PDB file of C-alpha atoms in Angstrom:
ATOM      1  CA  ASP A   1      54.386  42.723-153.314  1.00  0.00           C
ATOM      2  CA  GLY A   2      53.141  45.521-151.092  1.00  0.00           C
ATOM      3  CA  GLY A   3      54.084  49.062-151.937  1.00  0.00           C
ATOM      4  CA  ILE A   4      53.148  52.514-153.101  1.00  0.00           C
ATOM      5  CA  THR A   5      52.238  53.236-156.702  1.00  0.00           C
ATOM      6  CA  GLN A   6      52.377  56.725-158.125  1.00  0.00           C
ATOM      7  CA  SER A   7      51.037  57.534-161.562  1.00  0.00           C
ATOM      8  CA  PRO A   8      51.779  58.832-164.028  1.00  0.00           C
ATOM      9  CA  LYS A   9      55.575  58.878-163.922  1.00  0.00           C
ATOM     10  CA  TYR A  10      55.673  62.001-166.107  1.00  0.00           C
ATOM     11  CA  LEU A  11      52.935  64.609-166.407  1.00  0.00           C
ATOM     12  CA  PHE A  12      52.644  67.796-168.397  1.00  0.00           C
ATOM     13  CA  ARG A  13      50.377  70.665-167.512  1.00  0.00           C
ATOM     14  CA  LYS A  14      49.184  73.568-169.577  1.00  0.00           C
ATOM     15  CA  GLU A  15      48.881  77.015-168.102  1.00  0.00           C
ATOM     16  CA  GLY A  16      45.646  77.420-166.120  1.00  0.00           C
ATOM     17  CA  GLN A  17      44.987  73.688-165.953  1.00  0.00           C
ATOM     18  CA  ASN A  18      44.412  71.548-162.875  1.00  0.00           C
ATOM     19  CA  VAL A  19      46.082  68.149-162.805  1.00  0.00           C
ATOM     20  CA  THR A  20      45.710  65.251-160.389  1.00  0.00           C
ATOM     21  CA  LEU A  21      48.524  62.947-159.314  1.00  0.00           C
ATOM     22  CA  SER A  22      47.577  59.486-158.182  1.00  0.00           C
ATOM     23  CA  CYS A  23      48.953  57.681-155.127  1.00  0.00           C
ATOM     24  CA  GLU A  24      47.801  54.201-154.118  1.00  0.00           C
ATOM     25  CA  GLN A  25      49.182  51.959-151.363  1.00  0.00           C
ATOM     26  CA  ASN A  26      48.440  48.357-150.435  1.00  0.00           C
ATOM     27  CA  LEU A  27      50.469  48.354-147.214  1.00  0.00           C
ATOM     28  CA  ASN A  28      47.399  48.941-145.030  1.00  0.00           C
ATOM     29  CA  HIS A  29      49.039  52.105-143.703  1.00  0.00           C
ATOM     30  CA  ASP A  30      46.933  54.719-141.957  1.00  0.00           C
ATOM     31  CA  ALA A  31      49.099  57.774-142.693  1.00  0.00           C
ATOM     32  CA  MET A  32      49.907  59.161-146.126  1.00  0.00           C
ATOM     33  CA  TYR A  33      51.980  62.144-147.222  1.00  0.00           C
ATOM     34  CA  TRP A  34      52.723  64.292-150.255  1.00  0.00           C
ATOM     35  CA  TYR A  35      56.084  65.981-150.760  1.00  0.00           C
ATOM     36  CA  ARG A  36      57.508  68.282-153.377  1.00  0.00           C
ATOM     37  CA  GLN A  37      61.183  68.120-154.376  1.00  0.00           C
ATOM     38  CA  ASP A  38      62.899  70.750-156.498  1.00  0.00           C
ATOM     39  CA  PRO A  39      66.247  70.051-158.204  1.00  0.00           C
ATOM     40  CA  GLY A  40      69.121  69.740-155.752  1.00  0.00           C
ATOM     41  CA  GLN A  41      66.889  70.301-152.751  1.00  0.00           C
ATOM     42  CA  GLY A  42      65.269  68.259-150.029  1.00  0.00           C
ATOM     43  CA  LEU A  43      61.649  67.254-149.641  1.00  0.00           C
ATOM     44  CA  ARG A  44      59.018  69.759-148.562  1.00  0.00           C
ATOM     45  CA  LEU A  45      55.727  68.583-147.092  1.00  0.00           C
ATOM     46  CA  ILE A  46      52.574  69.611-148.972  1.00  0.00           C
ATOM     47  CA  TYR A  47      49.786  67.695-147.173  1.00  0.00           C
ATOM     48  CA  TYR A  48      49.482  64.693-144.904  1.00  0.00           C
ATOM     49  CA  SER A  49      46.660  62.516-143.703  1.00  0.00           C
ATOM     50  CA  GLN A  50      46.610  60.370-140.571  1.00  0.00           C
ATOM     51  CA  ILE A  51      43.209  58.791-141.166  1.00  0.00           C
ATOM     52  CA  VAL A  52      40.502  58.516-143.802  1.00  0.00           C
ATOM     53  CA  ASN A  53      38.469  61.686-144.361  1.00  0.00           C
ATOM     54  CA  ASP A  54      41.011  63.832-142.533  1.00  0.00           C
ATOM     55  CA  PHE A  55      44.112  65.677-143.722  1.00  0.00           C
ATOM     56  CA  GLN A  56      46.329  68.586-142.662  1.00  0.00           C
ATOM     57  CA  LYS A  57      48.335  71.191-144.506  1.00  0.00           C
ATOM     58  CA  GLY A  58      52.073  70.903-144.550  1.00  0.00           C
ATOM     59  CA  ASP A  59      54.613  73.638-145.134  1.00  0.00           C
ATOM     60  CA  ILE A  60      53.696  74.472-148.745  1.00  0.00           C
ATOM     61  CA  ALA A  61      49.996  73.651-149.188  1.00  0.00           C
ATOM     62  CA  GLU A  62      49.034  76.767-151.167  1.00  0.00           C
ATOM     63  CA  GLY A  63      47.944  75.888-154.716  1.00  0.00           C
ATOM     64  CA  TYR A  64      47.390  72.224-153.879  1.00  0.00           C
ATOM     65  CA  SER A  65      44.429  70.157-152.725  1.00  0.00           C
ATOM     66  CA  VAL A  66      43.988  66.559-151.556  1.00  0.00           C
ATOM     67  CA  SER A  67      41.291  64.086-150.606  1.00  0.00           C
ATOM     68  CA  ARG A  68      41.341  60.912-148.514  1.00  0.00           C
ATOM     69  CA  GLU A  69      38.129  59.039-149.215  1.00  0.00           C
ATOM     70  CA  LYS A  70      39.765  55.617-148.999  1.00  0.00           C
ATOM     71  CA  LYS A  71      42.591  54.316-146.845  1.00  0.00           C
ATOM     72  CA  GLU A  72      44.487  53.157-149.906  1.00  0.00           C
ATOM     73  CA  SER A  73      44.303  56.359-151.929  1.00  0.00           C
ATOM     74  CA  PHE A  74      45.562  59.922-151.433  1.00  0.00           C
ATOM     75  CA  PRO A  75      45.371  61.890-154.708  1.00  0.00           C
ATOM     76  CA  LEU A  76      46.987  65.307-155.020  1.00  0.00           C
ATOM     77  CA  THR A  77      45.553  68.012-157.268  1.00  0.00           C
ATOM     78  CA  VAL A  78      47.891  70.732-158.476  1.00  0.00           C
ATOM     79  CA  THR A  79      45.620  73.677-159.164  1.00  0.00           C
ATOM     80  CA  SER A  80      46.096  76.618-161.483  1.00  0.00           C
ATOM     81  CA  ALA A  81      46.776  78.702-158.375  1.00  0.00           C
ATOM     82  CA  GLN A  82      50.145  76.971-158.033  1.00  0.00           C
ATOM     83  CA  LYS A  83      52.272  79.292-160.123  1.00  0.00           C
ATOM     84  CA  ASN A  84      55.434  77.211-160.124  1.00  0.00           C
ATOM     85  CA  PRO A  85      54.309  73.582-160.248  1.00  0.00           C
ATOM     86  CA  THR A  86      57.291  72.129-162.075  1.00  0.00           C
ATOM     87  CA  ALA A  87      58.833  69.674-159.604  1.00  0.00           C
ATOM     88  CA  PHE A  88      59.213  66.049-158.575  1.00  0.00           C
ATOM     89  CA  TYR A  89      56.282  64.933-156.424  1.00  0.00           C
ATOM     90  CA  LEU A  90      56.641  62.100-153.936  1.00  0.00           C
ATOM     91  CA  CYS A  91      53.944  60.238-152.056  1.00  0.00           C
ATOM     92  CA  ALA A  92      54.661  58.276-148.887  1.00  0.00           C
ATOM     93  CA  SER A  93      52.823  56.247-146.286  1.00  0.00           C
ATOM     94  CA  SER A  94      53.514  54.967-142.787  1.00  0.00           C
ATOM     95  CA  ILE A  95      51.958  52.940-140.017  1.00  0.00           C
ATOM     96  CA  GLN A  96      50.337  55.192-137.483  1.00  0.00           C
ATOM     97  CA  ARG A  97      49.995  53.637-134.059  1.00  0.00           C
ATOM     98  CA  GLY A  98      49.304  55.669-130.979  1.00  0.00           C
ATOM     99  CA  TRP A  99      51.722  53.653-128.904  1.00  0.00           C
ATOM    100  CA  ASP A 100      54.519  53.279-131.421  1.00  0.00           C
ATOM    101  CA  SER A 101      56.222  56.441-132.571  1.00  0.00           C
ATOM    102  CA  ASN A 102      58.032  57.226-135.727  1.00  0.00           C
ATOM    103  CA  GLN A 103      57.277  54.425-138.066  1.00  0.00           C
ATOM    104  CA  PRO A 104      59.417  54.918-141.183  1.00  0.00           C
ATOM    105  CA  GLN A 105      57.834  56.320-144.280  1.00  0.00           C
ATOM    106  CA  HIS A 106      57.602  54.214-147.420  1.00  0.00           C
ATOM    107  CA  PHE A 107      57.889  56.214-150.640  1.00  0.00           C
ATOM    108  CA  GLY A 108      56.648  55.781-154.177  1.00  0.00           C
ATOM    109  CA  ASP A 109      58.884  56.448-157.171  1.00  0.00           C
ATOM    110  CA  GLY A 110      57.446  59.889-157.806  1.00  0.00           C
ATOM    111  CA  THR A 111      55.731  61.866-160.543  1.00  0.00           C
ATOM    112  CA  ARG A 112      57.663  64.487-162.461  1.00  0.00           C
ATOM    113  CA  LEU A 113      55.385  67.399-163.396  1.00  0.00           C
ATOM    114  CA  SER A 114      56.345  69.916-166.077  1.00  0.00           C
ATOM    115  CA  ILE A 115      54.666  72.966-167.584  1.00  0.00           C
ATOM    116  CA  LEU A 116      54.059  73.028-171.325  1.00  0.00           C
TER     117      LEU A 116
ATOM    118  CA  LEU B   1      60.214  71.351-134.836  1.00  0.00           C
ATOM    119  CA  ALA B   2      63.700  69.951-134.792  1.00  0.00           C
ATOM    120  CA  LYS B   3      65.792  71.447-137.571  1.00  0.00           C
ATOM    121  CA  THR B   4      68.639  69.332-138.894  1.00  0.00           C
ATOM    122  CA  THR B   5      71.991  70.341-140.325  1.00  0.00           C
ATOM    123  CA  GLN B   6      74.095  68.046-142.477  1.00  0.00           C
ATOM    124  CA  PRO B   7      77.150  68.550-144.687  1.00  0.00           C
ATOM    125  CA  ILE B   8      76.125  69.355-148.248  1.00  0.00           C
ATOM    126  CA  SER B   9      78.442  66.800-149.809  1.00  0.00           C
ATOM    127  CA  MET B  10      81.063  64.160-149.040  1.00  0.00           C
ATOM    128  CA  ASP B  11      83.454  62.139-151.173  1.00  0.00           C
ATOM    129  CA  SER B  12      84.786  58.690-150.416  1.00  0.00           C
ATOM    130  CA  TYR B  13      86.453  55.737-152.100  1.00  0.00           C
ATOM    131  CA  GLU B  14      85.257  52.198-152.492  1.00  0.00           C
ATOM    132  CA  GLY B  15      85.888  50.030-149.463  1.00  0.00           C
ATOM    133  CA  GLN B  16      86.147  52.908-147.001  1.00  0.00           C
ATOM    134  CA  GLU B  17      83.894  53.554-144.016  1.00  0.00           C
ATOM    135  CA  VAL B  18      81.816  56.702-144.331  1.00  0.00           C
ATOM    136  CA  ASN B  19      80.427  58.681-141.411  1.00  0.00           C
ATOM    137  CA  ILE B  20      77.782  61.348-142.003  1.00  0.00           C
ATOM    138  CA  THR B  21      76.890  63.550-139.065  1.00  0.00           C
ATOM    139  CA  CYS B  22      73.595  65.326-138.517  1.00  0.00           C
ATOM    140  CA  SER B  23      73.094  68.118-135.981  1.00  0.00           C
ATOM    141  CA  HIS B  24      69.709  68.526-134.310  1.00  0.00           C
ATOM    142  CA  ASN B  25      70.201  70.828-131.357  1.00  0.00           C
ATOM    143  CA  ASN B  26      66.516  71.296-130.518  1.00  0.00           C
ATOM    144  CA  ILE B  27      65.514  67.655-130.634  1.00  0.00           C
ATOM    145  CA  ALA B  28      62.511  66.945-128.411  1.00  0.00           C
ATOM    146  CA  THR B  29      62.112  64.178-125.867  1.00  0.00           C
ATOM    147  CA  ASN B  30      59.744  62.181-128.069  1.00  0.00           C
ATOM    148  CA  ASP B  31      61.752  62.585-131.278  1.00  0.00           C
ATOM    149  CA  TYR B  32      63.386  59.685-133.076  1.00  0.00           C
ATOM    150  CA  ILE B  33      66.189  60.020-135.616  1.00  0.00           C
ATOM    151  CA  THR B  34      65.664  58.407-138.996  1.00  0.00           C
ATOM    152  CA  TRP B  35      67.976  58.217-141.998  1.00  0.00           C
ATOM    153  CA  TYR B  36      66.907  57.782-145.597  1.00  0.00           C
ATOM    154  CA  GLN B  37      68.801  57.183-148.856  1.00  0.00           C
ATOM    155  CA  GLN B  38      67.664  58.622-152.180  1.00  0.00           C
ATOM    156  CA  PHE B  39      68.850  57.812-155.688  1.00  0.00           C
ATOM    157  CA  PRO B  40      68.089  60.191-158.609  1.00  0.00           C
ATOM    158  CA  SER B  41      64.478  60.107-159.785  1.00  0.00           C
ATOM    159  CA  GLN B  42      63.455  57.696-157.030  1.00  0.00           C
ATOM    160  CA  GLY B  43      61.722  58.049-153.691  1.00  0.00           C
ATOM    161  CA  PRO B  44      63.807  57.968-150.495  1.00  0.00           C
ATOM    162  CA  ARG B  45      64.389  54.588-148.910  1.00  0.00           C
ATOM    163  CA  PHE B  46      64.533  53.947-145.153  1.00  0.00           C
ATOM    164  CA  ILE B  47      68.001  53.005-143.881  1.00  0.00           C
ATOM    165  CA  ILE B  48      67.959  53.068-140.092  1.00  0.00           C
ATOM    166  CA  GLN B  49      66.235  54.617-137.084  1.00  0.00           C
ATOM    167  CA  GLY B  50      67.223  55.169-133.488  1.00  0.00           C
ATOM    168  CA  TYR B  51      66.410  56.970-130.267  1.00  0.00           C
ATOM    169  CA  LYS B  52      69.630  56.757-128.256  1.00  0.00           C
ATOM    170  CA  THR B  53      73.041  55.045-128.073  1.00  0.00           C
ATOM    171  CA  LYS B  54      73.763  52.750-131.005  1.00  0.00           C
ATOM    172  CA  VAL B  55      71.640  50.926-133.533  1.00  0.00           C
ATOM    173  CA  THR B  56      72.999  48.538-136.145  1.00  0.00           C
ATOM    174  CA  ASN B  57      71.357  46.713-139.024  1.00  0.00           C
ATOM    175  CA  GLU B  58      72.608  44.881-142.089  1.00  0.00           C
ATOM    176  CA  VAL B  59      73.472  48.047-144.007  1.00  0.00           C
ATOM    177  CA  ALA B  60      74.443  50.744-141.492  1.00  0.00           C
ATOM    178  CA  SER B  61      75.008  51.827-137.922  1.00  0.00           C
ATOM    179  CA  LEU B  62      73.608  54.850-136.157  1.00  0.00           C
ATOM    180  CA  PHE B  63      75.450  56.448-133.265  1.00  0.00           C
ATOM    181  CA  ILE B  64      73.598  58.843-130.964  1.00  0.00           C
ATOM    182  CA  PRO B  65      75.405  60.526-128.045  1.00  0.00           C
ATOM    183  CA  ALA B  66      73.802  60.911-124.646  1.00  0.00           C
ATOM    184  CA  ASP B  67      72.648  64.513-125.262  1.00  0.00           C
ATOM    185  CA  ARG B  68      71.022  63.428-128.596  1.00  0.00           C
ATOM    186  CA  LYS B  69      71.891  66.770-130.196  1.00  0.00           C
ATOM    187  CA  SER B  70      73.610  65.026-133.057  1.00  0.00           C
ATOM    188  CA  SER B  71      73.750  61.628-134.712  1.00  0.00           C
ATOM    189  CA  THR B  72      76.157  59.857-137.045  1.00  0.00           C
ATOM    190  CA  LEU B  73      75.247  57.469-139.821  1.00  0.00           C
ATOM    191  CA  SER B  74      78.048  55.008-140.478  1.00  0.00           C
ATOM    192  CA  LEU B  75      78.248  53.087-143.749  1.00  0.00           C
ATOM    193  CA  PRO B  76      80.874  50.307-143.655  1.00  0.00           C
ATOM    194  CA  ARG B  77      82.934  49.539-146.758  1.00  0.00           C
ATOM    195  CA  VAL B  78      81.018  51.654-149.254  1.00  0.00           C
ATOM    196  CA  SER B  79      80.698  50.728-152.908  1.00  0.00           C
ATOM    197  CA  LEU B  80      79.924  52.779-156.017  1.00  0.00           C
ATOM    198  CA  SER B  81      76.240  51.912-155.594  1.00  0.00           C
ATOM    199  CA  ASP B  82      76.172  53.817-152.293  1.00  0.00           C
ATOM    200  CA  THR B  83      76.483  57.084-154.225  1.00  0.00           C
ATOM    201  CA  ALA B  84      73.239  58.846-153.267  1.00  0.00           C
ATOM    202  CA  VAL B  85      71.732  61.615-151.159  1.00  0.00           C
ATOM    203  CA  TYR B  86      71.334  60.806-147.475  1.00  0.00           C
ATOM    204  CA  TYR B  87      68.716  62.559-145.349  1.00  0.00           C
ATOM    205  CA  CYS B  88      68.531  62.837-141.589  1.00  0.00           C
ATOM    206  CA  LEU B  89      64.996  63.229-140.277  1.00  0.00           C
ATOM    207  CA  VAL B  90      63.993  64.061-136.722  1.00  0.00           C
ATOM    208  CA  GLY B  91      60.437  63.834-135.503  1.00  0.00           C
ATOM    209  CA  ALA B  92      57.820  62.164-133.366  1.00  0.00           C
ATOM    210  CA  HIS B  93      54.449  60.566-133.860  1.00  0.00           C
ATOM    211  CA  THR B  94      52.839  63.303-131.826  1.00  0.00           C
ATOM    212  CA  ASN B  95      53.907  65.696-134.583  1.00  0.00           C
ATOM    213  CA  ALA B  96      52.990  63.328-137.370  1.00  0.00           C
ATOM    214  CA  GLY B  97      53.709  64.844-140.732  1.00  0.00           C
ATOM    215  CA  LYS B  98      55.761  67.623-139.185  1.00  0.00           C
ATOM    216  CA  SER B  99      59.156  66.003-139.454  1.00  0.00           C
ATOM    217  CA  THR B 100      61.336  68.025-141.766  1.00  0.00           C
ATOM    218  CA  PHE B 101      63.665  66.785-144.461  1.00  0.00           C
ATOM    219  CA  GLY B 102      66.711  68.997-144.857  1.00  0.00           C
ATOM    220  CA  ASP B 103      68.679  69.234-148.091  1.00  0.00           C
ATOM    221  CA  GLY B 104      70.575  66.053-147.330  1.00  0.00           C
ATOM    222  CA  THR B 105      74.173  65.025-147.884  1.00  0.00           C
ATOM    223  CA  THR B 106      75.277  64.008-151.354  1.00  0.00           C
ATOM    224  CA  LEU B 107      77.739  61.139-150.993  1.00  0.00           C
ATOM    225  CA  THR B 108      79.926  60.387-153.981  1.00  0.00           C
ATOM    226  CA  VAL B 109      81.862  57.126-153.892  1.00  0.00           C
ATOM    227  CA  LYS B 110      84.820  56.979-156.268  1.00  0.00           C
ATOM    228  CA  PRO B 111      86.576  53.873-157.580  1.00  0.00           C
TER     229      PRO B 111
END
């Protein structure tokens, strides 16, 4: 079955430590996204990528970094500069066609990050 | 960017029709309206998408008036399993990645 796989499901970070969240998709989608969700709130966009080797900052990119070396993979690194990293992180992907707007986003099941 | 406004919460009973309205006063010409459903500790799931008038699929209908400044998600005959958070998203490919999720509407279906 095609889909998006996020790992790990739960992740713990020590103070001052960088951690990387994995996101892999086998849907052959061009665009990929990372969102952060805090309890009782909506999703906020961290980074997105429309094509390999290119990505743009979203609304809350500070303290995060990404890479897009392969179409299938879009890992997110939560750096020590992110002072409040405890949240639910969601990865998504979508088809990106120039002539076809607004393809729906397909989401993974998230990674819950906590501070030790 | 089109900002959306939805009710924070709604209650319903099993078997009833539920209508959730989303306001998007500054929707742009190229923007589509997309609704997602999210259960706790899961990623959102696509429900329905539309540009104008009415769209219907096997799980919901989407009503969009001529001015497109609002939209209504209609869920027929809800069940307990429809208890979830529903998000209205407005955006266009030309602003890829710039569509904004609001705080959503928490729907609680009671027996």
